[in-house]
PDB file of C-alpha atoms in Angstrom:
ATOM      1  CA  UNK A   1       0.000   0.000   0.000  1.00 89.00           C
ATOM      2  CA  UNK A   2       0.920   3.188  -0.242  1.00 96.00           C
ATOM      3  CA  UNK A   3       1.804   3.634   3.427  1.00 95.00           C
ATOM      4  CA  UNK A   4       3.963   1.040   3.714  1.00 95.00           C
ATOM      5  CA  UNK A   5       6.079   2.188   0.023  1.00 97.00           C
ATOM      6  CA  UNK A   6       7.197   5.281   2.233  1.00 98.00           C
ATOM      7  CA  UNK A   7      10.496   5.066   4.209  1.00 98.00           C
ATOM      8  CA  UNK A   8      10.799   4.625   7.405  1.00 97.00           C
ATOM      9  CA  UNK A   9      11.115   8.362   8.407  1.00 98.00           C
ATOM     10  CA  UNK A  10       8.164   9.172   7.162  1.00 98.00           C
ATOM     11  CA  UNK A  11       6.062   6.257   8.674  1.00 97.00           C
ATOM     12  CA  UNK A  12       7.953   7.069  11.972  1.00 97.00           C
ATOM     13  CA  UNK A  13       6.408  10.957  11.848  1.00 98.00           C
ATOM     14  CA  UNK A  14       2.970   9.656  10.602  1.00 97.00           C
ATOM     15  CA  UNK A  15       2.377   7.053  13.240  1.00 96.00           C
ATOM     16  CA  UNK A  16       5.007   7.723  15.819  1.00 97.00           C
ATOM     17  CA  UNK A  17       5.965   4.607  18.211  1.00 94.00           C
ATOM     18  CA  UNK A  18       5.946   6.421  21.366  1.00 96.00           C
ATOM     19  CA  UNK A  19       2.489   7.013  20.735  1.00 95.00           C
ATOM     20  CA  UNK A  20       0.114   3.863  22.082  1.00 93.00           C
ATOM     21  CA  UNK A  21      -3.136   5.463  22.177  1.00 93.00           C
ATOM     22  CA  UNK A  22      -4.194   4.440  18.814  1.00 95.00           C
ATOM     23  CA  UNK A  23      -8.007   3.806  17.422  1.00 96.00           C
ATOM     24  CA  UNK A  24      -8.333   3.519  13.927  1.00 96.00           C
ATOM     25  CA  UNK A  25     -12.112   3.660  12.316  1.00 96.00           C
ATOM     26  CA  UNK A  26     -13.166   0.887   9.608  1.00 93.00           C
ATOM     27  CA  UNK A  27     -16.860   0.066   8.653  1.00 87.00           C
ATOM     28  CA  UNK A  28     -15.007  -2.539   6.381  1.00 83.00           C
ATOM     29  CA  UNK A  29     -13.105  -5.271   7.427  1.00 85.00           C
ATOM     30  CA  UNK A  30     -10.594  -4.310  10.538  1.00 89.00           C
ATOM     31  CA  UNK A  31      -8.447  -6.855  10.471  1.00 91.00           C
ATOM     32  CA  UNK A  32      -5.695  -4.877   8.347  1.00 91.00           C
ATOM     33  CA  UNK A  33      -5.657  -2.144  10.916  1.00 95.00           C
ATOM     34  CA  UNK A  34      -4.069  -3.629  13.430  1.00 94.00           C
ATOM     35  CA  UNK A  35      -0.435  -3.246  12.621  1.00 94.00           C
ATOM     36  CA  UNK A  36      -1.204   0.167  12.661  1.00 96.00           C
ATOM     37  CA  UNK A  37      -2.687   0.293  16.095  1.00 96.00           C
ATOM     38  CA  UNK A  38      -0.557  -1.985  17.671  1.00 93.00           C
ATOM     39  CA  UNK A  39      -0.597  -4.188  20.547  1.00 92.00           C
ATOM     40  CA  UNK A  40      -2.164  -1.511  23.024  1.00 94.00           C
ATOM     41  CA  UNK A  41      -4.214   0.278  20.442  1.00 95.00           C
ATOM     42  CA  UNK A  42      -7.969  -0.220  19.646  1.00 96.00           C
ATOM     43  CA  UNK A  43      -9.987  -0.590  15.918  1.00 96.00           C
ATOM     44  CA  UNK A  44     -13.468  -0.038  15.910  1.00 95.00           C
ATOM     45  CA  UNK A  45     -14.476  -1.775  12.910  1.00 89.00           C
ATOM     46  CA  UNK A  46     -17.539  -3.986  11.301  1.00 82.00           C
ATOM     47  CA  UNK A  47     -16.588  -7.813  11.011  1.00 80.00           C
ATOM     48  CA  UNK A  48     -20.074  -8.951  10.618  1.00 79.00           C
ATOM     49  CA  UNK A  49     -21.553  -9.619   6.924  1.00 80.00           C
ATOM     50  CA  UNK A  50     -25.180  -9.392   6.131  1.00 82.00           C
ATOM     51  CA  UNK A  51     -27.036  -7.364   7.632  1.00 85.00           C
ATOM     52  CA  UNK A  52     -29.300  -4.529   5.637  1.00 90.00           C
ATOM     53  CA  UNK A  53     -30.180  -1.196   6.477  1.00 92.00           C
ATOM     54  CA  UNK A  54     -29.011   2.304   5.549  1.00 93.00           C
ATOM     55  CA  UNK A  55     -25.733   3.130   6.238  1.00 89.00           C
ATOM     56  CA  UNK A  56     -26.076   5.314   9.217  1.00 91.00           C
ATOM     57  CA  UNK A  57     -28.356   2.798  11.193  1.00 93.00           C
ATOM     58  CA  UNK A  58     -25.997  -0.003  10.693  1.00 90.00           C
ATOM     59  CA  UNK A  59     -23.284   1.919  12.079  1.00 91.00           C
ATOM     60  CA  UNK A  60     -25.322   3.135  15.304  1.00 93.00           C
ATOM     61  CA  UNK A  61     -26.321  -0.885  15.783  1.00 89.00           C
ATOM     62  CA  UNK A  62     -22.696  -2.056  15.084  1.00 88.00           C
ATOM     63  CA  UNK A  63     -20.684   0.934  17.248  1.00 90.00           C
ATOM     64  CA  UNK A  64     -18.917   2.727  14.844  1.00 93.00           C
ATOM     65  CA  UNK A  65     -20.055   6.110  16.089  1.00 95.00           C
ATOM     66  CA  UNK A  66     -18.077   9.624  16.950  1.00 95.00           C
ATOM     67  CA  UNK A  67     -19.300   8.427  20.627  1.00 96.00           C
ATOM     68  CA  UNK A  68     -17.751   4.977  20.614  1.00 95.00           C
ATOM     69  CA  UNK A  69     -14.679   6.592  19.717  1.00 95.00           C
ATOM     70  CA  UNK A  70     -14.613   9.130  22.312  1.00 96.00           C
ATOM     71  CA  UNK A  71     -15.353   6.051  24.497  1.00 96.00           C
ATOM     72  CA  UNK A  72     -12.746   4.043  23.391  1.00 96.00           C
ATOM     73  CA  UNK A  73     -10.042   7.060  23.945  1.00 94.00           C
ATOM     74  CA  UNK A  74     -11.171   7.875  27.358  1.00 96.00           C
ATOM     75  CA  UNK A  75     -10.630   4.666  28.337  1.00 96.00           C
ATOM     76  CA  UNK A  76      -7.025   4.284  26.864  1.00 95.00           C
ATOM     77  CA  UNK A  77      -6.136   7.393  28.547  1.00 94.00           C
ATOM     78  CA  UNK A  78      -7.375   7.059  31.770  1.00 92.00           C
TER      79      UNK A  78
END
């Protein structure tokens, strides 16, 4: 991807290693995310297939809201 093409400067000043609180947003598939995260870092994603409704909706039902990731942050900060 075109992420991991750059050097490792630039990765370094993009997603810094000192930094742990990490939550990364995907209503597709999450599972690529984590490497970006890391081990103490969060993804709020959808890993569930099939269910139909518009957009917003199935985000409310699934927790992939602005409030989930305040949520999430609080409680990796405090």
């Amino acid at each position: 991807n075109a992420f991991e093409a750059q050097d490792e400067t630039y990765r370094e000043s993009v997603l810094p290693a000192a930094v742990k609180a990490r939550v990364a947003v995907e209503a597709g598939v999450s599972a690529a995310w984590y490497k970006y995260v890391g081990t103490e870092g969060r993804v709020i994603g959808l890993d569930r297939f099939g269910a139909s409704a518009p957009a917003g909706v199935l985000f409310e039902h699934f927790g992939i809201t602005a409030a989930e990731v305040v949520r999430t942050l609080d409680d990796m900060l405090n």
